[in-house]
Coordinates of C-alpha atoms in Angstrom, one line a residue:
M1 CA -10.6 20.9 11.1
S2 CA -13.8 21.4 13.0
T3 CA -12.9 22.4 17.1
A4 CA -10.9 25.2 17.9
P5 CA -7.3 24.9 17.9
T6 CA -6.3 23.3 21.4
P7 CA -3.1 25.3 23.8
V8 CA -0.3 23.0 23.0
N9 CA 1.6 23.5 26.7
D10 CA -2.5 23.0 27.8
H11 CA -3.1 19.7 25.8
F12 CA 1.2 18.1 26.8
R13 CA 0.8 19.1 30.7
R14 CA -2.6 17.2 30.3
L15 CA -1.4 13.7 28.9
L16 CA 1.7 14.0 30.9
M17 CA -0.8 14.8 34.1
L18 CA -2.3 11.7 32.7
L19 CA 0.0 8.9 32.0
D20 CA 1.3 9.9 35.9
L21 CA -2.1 9.3 37.4
E22 CA -1.9 6.3 35.7
A23 CA 1.4 5.3 36.7
E24 CA 0.4 6.0 40.9
A25 CA -2.3 3.6 39.8
E26 CA -1.1 1.1 38.3
K27 CA 2.3 1.0 41.5
Q28 CA -0.2 1.4 43.8
Q29 CA -1.8 -1.7 42.1
M30 CA 1.3 -3.9 42.7
L31 CA 2.2 -2.5 46.2
D32 CA -1.7 -3.7 47.1
E33 CA -1.0 -6.9 45.9
L34 CA 2.9 -7.0 48.2
Q35 CA 1.3 -5.9 50.9
R36 CA -1.3 -8.7 50.9
H37 CA 1.4 -11.7 50.6
S38 CA 4.0 -11.5 53.2
S39 CA 7.5 -12.9 52.3
A40 CA 6.7 -15.8 53.7
G41 CA 3.7 -17.0 51.3
A42 CA 4.6 -14.5 49.1
E43 CA 5.3 -16.7 46.1
E44 CA 1.6 -18.2 46.6
Y45 CA 0.2 -15.0 44.1
G46 CA 2.3 -15.8 41.4
S47 CA 3.4 -12.8 40.7
T48 CA 7.0 -13.0 43.1
L49 CA 9.7 -15.3 43.7
V50 CA 12.3 -16.0 45.8
N51 CA 15.5 -17.4 47.8
L52 CA 16.8 -17.9 44.3
V53 CA 20.6 -17.0 42.8
I54 CA 21.9 -16.4 39.4
R55 CA 23.1 -19.6 37.2
D56 CA 24.0 -18.1 33.8
E57 CA 25.3 -14.7 32.9
N58 CA 25.5 -13.9 28.8
A59 CA 24.6 -11.1 27.4
G60 CA 22.2 -9.9 24.5
L61 CA 21.2 -7.0 21.9
G62 CA 21.4 -3.7 22.5
G63 CA 23.4 -4.4 25.5
R64 CA 21.1 -6.4 27.9
I65 CA 22.6 -8.9 30.4
L66 CA 20.9 -11.7 30.9
L67 CA 21.4 -13.4 34.1
T68 CA 19.3 -17.1 34.2
L69 CA 17.7 -17.1 37.5
G70 CA 17.5 -20.5 39.8
K71 CA 16.3 -21.7 43.1
R72 CA 19.4 -21.4 45.5
N73 CA 18.8 -25.3 46.5
Q74 CA 19.1 -26.8 43.0
N75 CA 16.6 -29.4 43.4
L76 CA 14.1 -27.1 43.8
K77 CA 12.1 -26.5 41.3
L78 CA 10.2 -22.6 40.6
P79 CA 6.4 -23.0 41.2
W80 CA 3.3 -21.9 39.9
T81 CA 4.2 -18.7 38.5
R82 CA 2.1 -15.5 37.2
L83 CA 5.1 -14.3 35.3
N84 CA 5.9 -15.5 31.6
N85 CA 7.9 -14.4 28.1
G86 CA 7.8 -10.3 28.7
S87 CA 6.9 -9.6 31.7
P88 CA 8.2 -6.9 33.1
V89 CA 10.0 -7.4 36.4
L90 CA 12.0 -5.9 39.1
L91 CA 15.0 -8.1 40.5
S92 CA 16.9 -7.5 44.6
E93 CA 18.4 -8.7 46.6
E94 CA 17.9 -10.0 49.8
G95 CA 18.2 -9.3 52.8
Q96 CA 18.6 -5.6 51.0
G97 CA 15.5 -3.8 50.8
G98 CA 13.7 -7.1 48.9
N99 CA 11.9 -8.2 51.5
Q100 CA 10.6 -5.4 52.4
P101 CA 7.3 -5.7 50.0
A102 CA 5.4 -2.1 50.0
G103 CA 9.5 -0.1 50.6
Y104 CA 11.2 -1.1 47.8
I105 CA 9.4 -0.9 44.5
S106 CA 12.0 2.0 43.0
S107 CA 14.9 0.1 44.0
G108 CA 16.6 -2.6 42.5
W109 CA 17.2 -4.1 38.8
R110 CA 14.5 -3.8 36.5
G111 CA 14.0 -6.5 33.7
V112 CA 11.8 -8.3 31.8
V113 CA 11.2 -12.3 31.3
T114 CA 12.6 -13.8 27.5
R115 CA 12.3 -17.4 29.4
L116 CA 11.0 -19.5 32.0
S117 CA 10.7 -23.2 32.5
R118 CA 10.4 -25.3 35.7
D119 CA 13.4 -24.8 36.6
D120 CA 15.0 -21.3 36.1
I121 CA 13.8 -18.0 34.9
Q122 CA 16.4 -15.6 32.2
V123 CA 15.2 -11.6 32.6
A124 CA 16.8 -9.3 30.3
F125 CA 18.0 -6.3 31.9
T126 CA 20.2 -2.9 30.2
Q127 CA 23.1 -2.7 33.9
W128 CA 24.6 -5.6 35.7
P129 CA 22.9 -6.3 39.4
E130 CA 25.8 -5.2 41.6
T131 CA 25.1 -6.4 44.8
E132 CA 26.0 -5.8 48.2
S133 CA 26.8 -9.4 49.8
E134 CA 29.6 -11.2 48.1
R135 CA 26.7 -14.6 48.1
P136 CA 23.7 -13.0 47.0
S137 CA 20.2 -14.2 47.1
F138 CA 17.3 -13.1 44.9
R139 CA 13.6 -12.0 44.8
L140 CA 12.1 -11.6 41.8
D141 CA 8.9 -9.1 40.9
R142 CA 6.1 -9.0 38.8
S143 CA 6.8 -4.5 37.7
S144 CA 4.3 -1.9 36.1
D145 CA 6.0 -1.6 33.1
E146 CA 8.4 1.6 33.9
I147 CA 10.5 2.1 30.3
S148 CA 7.5 2.4 28.4
R149 CA 6.2 4.7 30.2
Q150 CA 9.8 7.2 30.5
R151 CA 9.8 6.8 26.5
Q152 CA 6.1 8.0 26.3
R153 CA 6.9 11.1 28.7
Q154 CA 10.0 12.0 26.4
A155 CA 7.6 11.0 23.1
L156 CA 5.6 13.9 24.7
E157 CA 7.7 16.4 26.4
K158 CA 10.1 16.1 22.7
A159 CA 6.4 16.9 20.0
Q160 CA 5.4 19.7 23.3
F161 CA 8.8 21.9 22.1
A162 CA 9.3 21.2 18.5
A163 CA 10.1 24.3 17.1
N164 CA 10.5 25.0 13.1
T165 CA 10.6 21.1 12.4
R166 CA 8.3 17.9 11.0
L167 CA 7.1 17.1 13.9
G168 CA 6.3 20.6 15.4
E169 CA 4.3 20.8 12.2
L170 CA 2.7 16.9 12.4
R171 CA 2.1 18.6 16.0
D172 CA 0.1 21.5 14.9
I173 CA -2.5 19.4 12.7
L174 CA -3.5 16.7 15.2
L175 CA -3.9 19.6 17.6
G176 CA -6.3 21.4 15.1
W177 CA -3.5 25.0 15.1
R178 CA -3.3 23.9 10.8
P179 CA -5.7 21.9 8.0
A180 CA -4.5 18.8 7.2
E181 CA -3.8 18.0 4.0
F182 CA -4.1 16.4 0.5
Q183 CA -2.5 15.7 -3.2
S184 CA -4.1 14.7 -5.8
L185 CA -5.8 11.1 -5.7
L186 CA -4.1 8.3 -8.0
N187 CA -5.0 5.1 -9.4
L188 CA -2.6 2.8 -7.1
P189 CA -2.7 -0.9 -9.9
A190 CA -3.9 -2.8 -7.1
L191 CA -0.9 -5.6 -5.5
D192 CA -3.8 -7.7 -4.1
K193 CA -5.9 -8.1 -7.1
D194 CA -8.6 -9.6 -4.3
L195 CA -9.0 -6.1 -2.8
N196 CA -12.5 -4.8 -2.6
A197 CA -13.4 -1.6 -4.2
S198 CA -13.7 0.0 -0.4
Q199 CA -10.4 -0.6 0.7
Q200 CA -8.6 0.2 -2.7
A201 CA -10.5 3.8 -2.3
A202 CA -9.1 3.5 1.9
V203 CA -5.7 2.7 0.4
N204 CA -5.5 5.5 -2.9
F205 CA -7.1 8.0 0.3
A206 CA -4.5 7.1 3.1
F207 CA -1.2 7.2 0.1
S208 CA -2.4 10.6 -0.7
A209 CA -2.0 11.9 2.4
K210 CA 0.2 14.7 2.8
D211 CA -0.4 14.5 6.7
V212 CA -2.5 12.5 8.2
A213 CA -5.3 10.1 7.8
I214 CA -7.5 7.0 9.6
I215 CA -8.5 3.8 7.9
H216 CA -12.2 3.1 9.6
G217 CA -12.1 -0.4 10.1
P218 CA -15.4 -1.7 11.0
P219 CA -15.7 -5.8 12.3
G220 CA -14.6 -8.3 9.6
T221 CA -14.1 -5.5 7.3
G222 CA -10.3 -6.4 6.1
K223 CA -8.7 -4.2 7.2
T224 CA -5.3 -6.3 7.7
T225 CA -5.1 -6.8 4.5
T226 CA -5.5 -3.4 3.5
L227 CA -3.5 -2.2 5.7
V228 CA -0.9 -5.1 3.7
E229 CA -1.0 -2.9 0.6
L230 CA -0.7 0.4 1.3
I231 CA 2.4 -0.3 3.0
R232 CA 3.5 -2.3 -0.4
Q233 CA 2.6 0.6 -1.9
I234 CA 4.7 2.7 0.0
V235 CA 7.4 0.5 -0.2
L236 CA 6.8 0.4 -3.9
K237 CA 7.1 4.1 -4.6
G238 CA 11.1 3.9 -2.5
G239 CA 9.1 5.1 1.0
R240 CA 10.5 3.8 4.1
V241 CA 7.0 2.6 6.6
L242 CA 7.5 2.5 10.8
V243 CA 4.3 0.0 11.1
V244 CA 3.2 0.0 15.4
A245 CA 0.8 -0.9 16.8
P246 CA -0.1 -1.1 21.1
S247 CA 0.6 -5.5 21.7
N248 CA 3.0 -7.2 19.7
I249 CA -0.2 -9.4 18.7
A250 CA -1.2 -6.6 16.1
V251 CA 2.6 -6.0 14.9
D252 CA 2.6 -9.5 14.3
N253 CA -0.2 -10.1 12.7
L254 CA 0.6 -7.2 9.9
L255 CA 4.3 -8.8 9.8
G256 CA 3.1 -12.8 9.6
K257 CA 1.2 -10.6 6.5
L258 CA 3.9 -9.0 5.1
A259 CA 6.4 -11.1 5.1
A260 CA 3.4 -13.7 3.3
T261 CA 4.1 -11.2 0.7
G262 CA 7.4 -11.5 0.4
E263 CA 8.4 -7.7 1.8
K264 CA 11.8 -7.2 3.6
A265 CA 10.9 -6.3 7.7
I266 CA 13.1 -6.3 10.7
R267 CA 11.3 -6.5 14.2
L268 CA 12.4 -5.1 16.7
G269 CA 11.6 -6.0 20.8
H270 CA 12.1 -8.2 22.7
P271 CA 12.5 -11.7 21.0
A272 CA 10.2 -13.1 23.9
R273 CA 7.1 -11.4 23.2
I274 CA 7.0 -12.5 19.7
M275 CA 5.3 -15.3 18.0
P276 CA 8.2 -17.8 17.6
E277 CA 7.3 -18.2 13.8
L278 CA 8.4 -14.6 13.0
R279 CA 11.6 -14.8 15.5
Q280 CA 13.4 -15.4 12.4
Y281 CA 12.3 -11.3 11.8
S282 CA 13.5 -9.9 14.6
L283 CA 16.5 -7.9 15.1
D284 CA 18.4 -9.9 17.7
E285 CA 18.0 -12.6 15.1
V286 CA 18.8 -10.9 12.4
A287 CA 21.6 -9.7 13.9
E288 CA 22.6 -12.6 15.5
N289 CA 23.4 -13.6 11.8
H290 CA 26.3 -10.6 11.3
P291 CA 29.4 -12.1 10.6
E292 CA 30.7 -9.3 12.4
M293 CA 28.8 -11.1 16.1
R294 CA 31.8 -13.4 16.6
V295 CA 34.2 -10.1 18.2
V296 CA 31.1 -8.6 20.5
H297 CA 30.7 -12.0 21.9
R298 CA 34.4 -12.7 22.0
L299 CA 34.1 -9.0 24.3
V300 CA 31.1 -10.1 26.1
R301 CA 32.7 -13.8 26.5
E302 CA 35.7 -11.0 28.6
A303 CA 33.6 -8.2 29.9
R304 CA 32.1 -11.7 32.2
A305 CA 35.5 -13.8 33.1
L306 CA 37.2 -10.5 34.4
R307 CA 33.5 -9.2 36.5
E308 CA 33.7 -13.5 38.1
Q309 CA 37.2 -12.7 38.3
A310 CA 36.4 -9.3 40.7
S311 CA 33.7 -11.3 42.2
K312 CA 36.0 -14.5 43.2
Y313 CA 36.5 -15.2 47.1
T314 CA 40.6 -15.0 47.9
R315 CA 42.1 -15.8 50.9
A316 CA 44.3 -12.5 51.0
R317 CA 42.5 -9.6 51.3
P318 CA 42.7 -8.2 46.8
E319 CA 45.0 -4.1 46.3
P320 CA 42.6 -1.1 46.9
G321 CA 40.9 -0.5 44.5
A322 CA 41.5 -4.1 43.0
R323 CA 38.4 -5.2 42.3
R324 CA 36.6 -2.0 41.6
A325 CA 39.5 -1.7 38.3
L326 CA 38.4 -5.4 37.0
R327 CA 35.0 -4.0 36.5
E328 CA 35.9 -1.2 34.9
A329 CA 37.8 -2.9 32.5
A330 CA 34.4 -5.8 32.0
K331 CA 32.1 -2.5 31.7
Q332 CA 34.7 -1.2 29.1
S333 CA 34.6 -3.9 27.2
L334 CA 31.1 -4.3 27.4
A335 CA 31.1 -0.6 25.3
D336 CA 33.3 -1.5 23.2
A337 CA 31.0 -4.5 22.1
R338 CA 28.3 -2.2 21.9
K339 CA 29.8 -0.1 20.5
I340 CA 30.4 -2.8 16.7
E341 CA 26.8 -3.8 18.0
E342 CA 25.6 -0.7 17.0
N343 CA 27.5 -1.3 13.6
I344 CA 25.5 -3.8 13.3
I345 CA 22.4 -2.4 13.8
A346 CA 22.8 0.4 11.7
R347 CA 23.7 -1.7 8.7
I348 CA 20.1 -4.0 8.7
M349 CA 18.1 -0.9 10.2
N350 CA 19.6 1.0 7.1
T351 CA 18.7 -0.9 4.2
T352 CA 15.7 -2.2 5.5
P353 CA 12.3 -1.0 4.4
V354 CA 9.7 -1.9 7.0
V355 CA 10.4 -1.9 10.7
C356 CA 7.4 -3.6 13.0
A357 CA 7.7 -2.7 16.9
T358 CA 5.5 -2.0 19.1
L359 CA 4.6 1.2 20.2
T360 CA 6.8 1.4 23.7
G361 CA 9.0 -1.1 22.4
L362 CA 10.2 2.3 20.3
D363 CA 13.8 2.3 22.1
R364 CA 15.6 5.4 20.2
E365 CA 19.4 4.1 21.7
V366 CA 18.0 1.1 18.4
L367 CA 16.6 4.0 15.9
G368 CA 19.2 6.2 16.4
S369 CA 18.7 8.8 14.2
Q370 CA 16.5 5.9 12.3
H371 CA 14.1 8.5 10.0
F372 CA 10.5 7.2 8.5
D373 CA 8.3 9.1 5.6
W374 CA 4.8 7.6 6.4
C375 CA 4.1 5.5 10.1
I376 CA 1.5 3.2 9.9
L377 CA -0.8 2.6 13.6
D378 CA -2.6 -1.1 13.6
E379 CA -4.9 -0.7 16.1
G380 CA -5.5 2.8 16.9
S381 CA -8.1 3.4 19.3
Q382 CA -6.5 1.0 21.7
C383 CA -4.3 2.5 22.5
T384 CA -3.9 5.3 24.4
E385 CA -3.4 9.3 22.6
A386 CA 0.4 9.4 25.0
A387 CA 1.5 6.0 23.8
A388 CA 0.5 7.5 20.1
W389 CA 3.3 10.5 20.3
A390 CA 5.6 7.4 20.2
P391 CA 6.6 7.0 17.2
L392 CA 5.3 11.3 15.3
Q393 CA 9.6 11.9 16.4
F394 CA 10.3 9.3 13.3
V395 CA 7.9 10.1 10.5
D396 CA 6.7 12.3 8.2
R397 CA 3.3 11.4 7.6
L398 CA 0.6 9.5 9.6
V399 CA -1.9 6.6 9.4
L400 CA -4.1 5.2 11.7
A401 CA -6.2 2.4 11.2
G402 CA -8.2 1.6 13.8
D403 CA -12.3 2.1 15.1
H404 CA -13.3 3.8 18.0
F405 CA -16.8 1.8 18.0
Q406 CA -15.0 -1.0 20.1
L407 CA -13.0 -1.5 22.6
P408 CA -11.2 1.9 23.9
P409 CA -8.1 1.8 25.7
T410 CA -7.5 -0.2 28.6
I411 CA -6.7 2.1 31.6
I412 CA -7.0 1.4 35.6
S413 CA -7.4 5.1 37.0
P414 CA -10.7 5.9 37.8
E415 CA -9.5 10.1 37.5
A416 CA -7.4 9.5 35.1
I417 CA -10.3 7.7 33.1
A418 CA -12.9 10.1 34.2
K419 CA -10.1 12.4 32.6
G420 CA -10.0 11.1 29.3
F421 CA -7.3 8.9 29.2
N422 CA -9.0 6.6 27.5
V423 CA -10.4 8.5 24.5
S424 CA -7.6 7.1 22.0
L425 CA -5.5 9.4 19.3
L426 CA -7.8 8.3 16.3
E427 CA -11.1 9.0 18.4
R428 CA -10.1 12.6 19.1
L429 CA -9.7 12.5 15.3
M430 CA -12.2 11.5 14.3
T431 CA -14.7 13.1 16.6
Q432 CA -12.2 16.7 15.9
A433 CA -12.4 16.4 11.7
G434 CA -14.3 13.2 11.2
K435 CA -14.9 12.4 7.0
D436 CA -12.7 14.8 6.4
V437 CA -9.8 12.2 7.3
S438 CA -11.0 9.0 6.7
R439 CA -12.0 6.4 4.7
R440 CA -14.4 4.1 6.5
L441 CA -14.3 -0.1 4.8
T442 CA -17.1 -1.1 4.3
V443 CA -17.9 -4.3 2.9
Q444 CA -17.4 -7.4 6.5
Y445 CA -16.4 -10.6 4.8
R446 CA -17.0 -12.9 8.7
M447 CA -20.4 -12.1 9.3
H448 CA -24.0 -14.3 8.4
H449 CA -26.0 -10.9 7.4
E450 CA -28.4 -10.7 10.2
I451 CA -25.7 -11.1 12.4
K452 CA -23.8 -8.2 11.0
E453 CA -26.8 -5.5 10.9
F454 CA -27.6 -4.5 14.1
S455 CA -24.4 -3.7 14.5
S456 CA -24.3 -1.6 11.4
R457 CA -27.1 1.0 12.2
E458 CA -25.5 1.1 16.1
F459 CA -22.6 2.1 14.7
Y460 CA -21.8 2.4 10.9
E461 CA -24.6 4.7 9.4
D462 CA -25.8 1.6 8.4
S463 CA -23.0 1.1 5.6
L464 CA -21.9 -2.6 6.2
E465 CA -22.4 -4.5 4.0
S466 CA -21.9 -8.3 3.3
H467 CA -19.3 -10.4 0.8
A468 CA -21.0 -12.5 -0.9
S469 CA -19.4 -15.1 1.1
V470 CA -20.8 -15.2 4.2
E471 CA -23.6 -13.5 3.5
K472 CA -26.3 -16.5 4.2
H473 CA -23.5 -18.9 5.9
L474 CA -24.8 -20.5 9.0
L475 CA -23.8 -23.8 10.1
Q476 CA -25.8 -25.9 9.0
G477 CA -23.8 -25.1 5.5
L478 CA -20.4 -26.8 7.7
P479 CA -19.1 -30.5 7.0
G480 CA -20.6 -32.9 9.3
L481 CA -23.4 -30.6 11.0
I482 CA -27.1 -31.2 11.4
S483 CA -29.8 -29.3 10.2
C484 CA -31.2 -28.2 13.1
P485 CA -33.5 -25.5 13.9
L486 CA -30.2 -24.7 15.6
T487 CA -27.9 -24.5 13.4
S488 CA -30.3 -23.5 10.1
T489 CA -30.7 -19.8 11.6
A490 CA -28.1 -16.8 12.3
L491 CA -29.4 -15.4 15.9
D492 CA -31.2 -16.6 18.6
F493 CA -31.6 -14.3 21.5
I494 CA -33.3 -16.1 24.9
D495 CA -34.8 -14.1 27.6
T496 CA -34.7 -14.7 30.8
A497 CA -36.9 -12.6 32.0
G498 CA -39.5 -13.6 34.5
A499 CA -37.9 -16.6 36.0
N500 CA -35.6 -15.6 38.6
Y501 CA -32.5 -16.0 36.9
D502 CA -30.2 -13.8 39.3
E503 CA -27.3 -12.5 39.5
S504 CA -25.0 -12.5 41.5
V505 CA -21.8 -10.6 43.2
E506 CA -17.7 -12.4 44.7
S507 CA -14.7 -10.8 44.6
D508 CA -12.9 -10.2 41.2
G509 CA -9.7 -12.5 43.7
D510 CA -7.5 -9.4 43.0
P511 CA -5.6 -7.4 45.7
T512 CA -7.7 -4.2 45.0
G513 CA -11.1 -6.1 46.2
H514 CA -12.7 -5.5 43.2
M515 CA -16.4 -6.8 43.4
S516 CA -17.9 -9.2 39.9
R517 CA -21.0 -9.9 39.2
F518 CA -22.2 -13.7 38.0
N519 CA -25.2 -15.3 36.9
L520 CA -25.1 -19.0 38.4
S521 CA -28.5 -20.3 36.1
E522 CA -27.4 -18.6 33.1
A523 CA -24.1 -19.6 33.6
R524 CA -26.1 -23.4 33.2
L525 CA -28.1 -22.5 30.5
V526 CA -25.4 -21.5 28.5
V527 CA -23.9 -24.9 29.1
E528 CA -27.2 -26.3 27.3
K529 CA -26.2 -24.4 24.3
V530 CA -23.4 -25.3 24.3
R531 CA -23.6 -29.3 24.9
A532 CA -26.7 -28.9 22.5
L533 CA -23.1 -27.0 20.0
L534 CA -21.7 -30.2 20.2
E535 CA -24.0 -32.9 19.0
A536 CA -25.2 -31.1 16.1
G537 CA -21.4 -31.3 15.0
L538 CA -19.5 -28.1 15.8
P539 CA -16.3 -29.1 17.5
P540 CA -15.8 -27.3 20.4
A541 CA -12.8 -25.2 19.5
A542 CA -15.2 -23.5 16.7
I543 CA -17.4 -22.5 19.5
A544 CA -16.5 -19.4 22.4
V545 CA -18.0 -18.4 24.8
I546 CA -17.6 -15.1 26.2
S547 CA -19.3 -12.1 28.8
P548 CA -18.4 -8.9 29.9
Y549 CA -17.9 -10.3 33.9
S550 CA -15.0 -11.9 34.6
A551 CA -16.6 -13.9 37.5
Q552 CA -19.1 -14.9 35.2
V553 CA -16.0 -16.4 32.8
R554 CA -14.3 -17.8 36.0
K555 CA -18.3 -19.8 36.8
L556 CA -18.8 -21.5 32.9
R557 CA -15.4 -22.5 32.9
E558 CA -16.1 -24.7 36.4
L559 CA -18.6 -25.7 34.0
I560 CA -17.4 -26.2 30.4
Q561 CA -14.1 -28.7 30.8
Q562 CA -13.5 -28.3 27.0
P563 CA -9.9 -27.6 27.0
D564 CA -10.9 -25.8 23.2
L565 CA -13.6 -24.7 23.6
E566 CA -12.7 -20.3 24.4
I567 CA -14.3 -19.3 27.3
D568 CA -13.0 -15.9 27.8
S569 CA -14.0 -11.7 28.9
V570 CA -15.0 -9.3 26.2
D571 CA -12.0 -7.0 26.6
G572 CA -10.3 -10.7 25.8
F573 CA -11.7 -11.7 21.8
Q574 CA -11.7 -8.4 20.8
G575 CA -9.9 -9.3 17.7
R576 CA -11.5 -12.8 17.3
E577 CA -14.0 -14.6 15.5
K578 CA -15.6 -18.2 15.8
E579 CA -17.9 -19.4 13.7
A580 CA -21.7 -20.2 17.2
V581 CA -20.7 -17.6 19.6
I582 CA -22.9 -17.3 23.0
V583 CA -22.8 -13.8 25.0
S584 CA -23.9 -14.6 28.3
L585 CA -24.7 -11.1 29.6
V586 CA -25.3 -11.2 32.8
R587 CA -27.2 -8.4 34.9
S588 CA -30.6 -9.6 36.0
N589 CA -31.6 -7.3 38.9
L590 CA -34.4 -5.4 40.2
D591 CA -32.8 -2.0 40.9
N592 CA -32.0 -2.1 36.9
Q593 CA -28.3 -1.5 37.1
I594 CA -26.8 -2.5 33.8
G595 CA -23.2 -2.0 34.8
F596 CA -20.4 -2.7 32.8
L597 CA -22.7 -2.7 29.8
E598 CA -24.0 1.0 29.9
D599 CA -20.3 0.9 27.7
T600 CA -21.8 -0.1 24.2
R601 CA -18.9 -0.5 22.5
R602 CA -18.1 -3.4 24.5
M603 CA -21.8 -5.3 23.4
N604 CA -20.2 -4.0 19.6
V605 CA -17.3 -6.6 19.8
A606 CA -18.8 -9.2 21.7
L607 CA -22.1 -8.9 18.8
T608 CA -19.8 -9.3 16.0
R609 CA -17.2 -12.3 17.2
A610 CA -19.5 -14.8 15.5
R611 CA -19.3 -15.3 11.7
R612 CA -22.6 -18.2 11.3
K613 CA -24.0 -18.5 14.8
L614 CA -24.9 -15.7 17.5
I615 CA -26.4 -16.2 20.8
V616 CA -27.2 -13.8 23.1
I617 CA -28.5 -14.5 26.9
G618 CA -30.2 -12.1 29.1
D619 CA -32.5 -10.4 30.9
S620 CA -34.6 -7.8 28.7
A621 CA -37.2 -6.3 31.8
T622 CA -33.0 -5.2 33.4
I623 CA -31.2 -4.4 30.2
T624 CA -33.6 -2.8 28.6
V625 CA -33.4 0.8 30.4
H626 CA -31.1 1.2 28.4
P627 CA -32.6 2.1 24.5
F628 CA -29.2 0.7 22.2
Y629 CA -30.5 -2.3 24.3
Q630 CA -34.8 -1.7 23.5
R631 CA -33.3 -1.3 20.9
M632 CA -30.8 -4.7 20.0
V633 CA -34.3 -7.0 21.9
M634 CA -36.4 -5.7 19.2
Y635 CA -34.4 -6.4 16.4
F636 CA -34.2 -10.0 17.4
E637 CA -37.8 -9.6 17.4
S638 CA -38.1 -8.5 13.9
I639 CA -35.9 -11.5 12.6
G640 CA -37.6 -14.1 14.7
A641 CA -35.4 -14.3 17.0
Y642 CA -36.9 -13.8 20.0
H643 CA -37.3 -16.3 22.2
S644 CA -38.1 -16.4 26.1
V645 CA -36.4 -19.3 28.3
W646 CA -39.9 -21.0 28.8
E647 CA -39.2 -22.7 25.3
E648 CA -36.1 -24.0 26.4
N649 CA -36.4 -28.0 27.4
Y650 CA -33.6 -29.3 29.4

């Protein structure tokens, strides 16, 4: 490592402090949201449901209690809500603090939404809600994910105090106390014959790591394909792999490609958070099909009957302690069911070479004493370092994959950002050790070479090559598209300087009162470009419009009435691609303020989503105060892709 070692206690105290800052910011955001909406109008914002009753109770894997809640008036449907599958929620009893928006966040029962319909909502809890009244009504609110925070805190504390263990050794290497070691490179025969030389080299390099390695995957370079090859090679040599990522989408992407190769894998986590087509690989479903689960279901039914008996209203006063005894008996039945379930899970896990989960979905109760030879952490640049330590307690070696030149982790707390909480473990290691522990993928399979070129120069030392299959592909090469200047070129920059395309500002519509920028004139120009692409024969589903500003995204959605055409923020489009992409930069002002655009990593994402056509619209007079955008405009000029808005005829 090239930098001085970081003191262990100082490093972990800092991460724990930043984790607390972020938790406090999230809690404050929730409080602000709740205070803004009275109980009478609590459901209007979409984060709360009130006057609910329990309509059904069931048991789920891992001791989860599944409660189905609906309106007390069964003729009423649930109102529109932002709650959906996977949302963390807080259930509270109305009349017991549930109608005090600013005062009950820490009380009640935390759970996760597992199903939503017009009539009811199902939520998974880890404990039975013990209510004060016999006929309770409930309130359900969107909540911060405290379970994941607790898991991160436990993992950080475990790493901080690890002694004479493999976790302690990995910690010392990751903090710079010891150098990462590698064995002699093996020339592994490729299982996927379509791998290119840089992908094969990255697999061989990662496989040679004794401690940690990084696979640096710029846009479109086949990072997932490379990771699948590495995982298959490890399994072929008899190793076990823990595959993790910060998001469910990233985990499912890897799982889907692994499954397609025939690899045996298990997916941890709530089934509600897993793609429907992959739920057959979820631990819940695999365990549910185990023959011994019949005994578990019988014990759960007995527990439910005992609970119902304890809650039943009778004219005669029950014997002292009778209800408590029934509830205790119910708990014992559930404990017995849980013990059998744990044995089933352990047998399934012990016979599965690949286990997939989100970083915050690593449940120690499920993993138990499981240990893995390798951890593959995908999208390592999009998770905080605090989250990245979670899997290390279960593994011997770590491979991080991602691109620190794309968007960093999303952090709410400005103070936490100022103190570096948005610097991922991958980014820190690249800064400390760089090429000593990493290999970069260099062949990209997405973009026309002119779209790729500027990003390659700015971020990747001009190292990216375009595969022959995409190097010169254009819109006019697609079936049904006409040949015209729009479809026969790969790039356009439309300069709005001097045309009075002034930006405006409006509330973002969230409880924080945050303001966002939009540019109506620029949005109308985007509409014309979309119309031209459609008239050339490009289907709406092949087009994306993206902008760094949420207010501009809203304006564009109002103006463009095409359900299949995606309009989103840059952050929301990371990892995605379309045949044609229009980027609306928004900023146009006399003060030369560019705001979000100063984060050039955000622009790297925006400029690398298009396969065959990229159109960028912006005011050069405003944006070129920043050297990055000056070079960008110069690049467009150098290839004849620069146009003034005055050339547009509409």
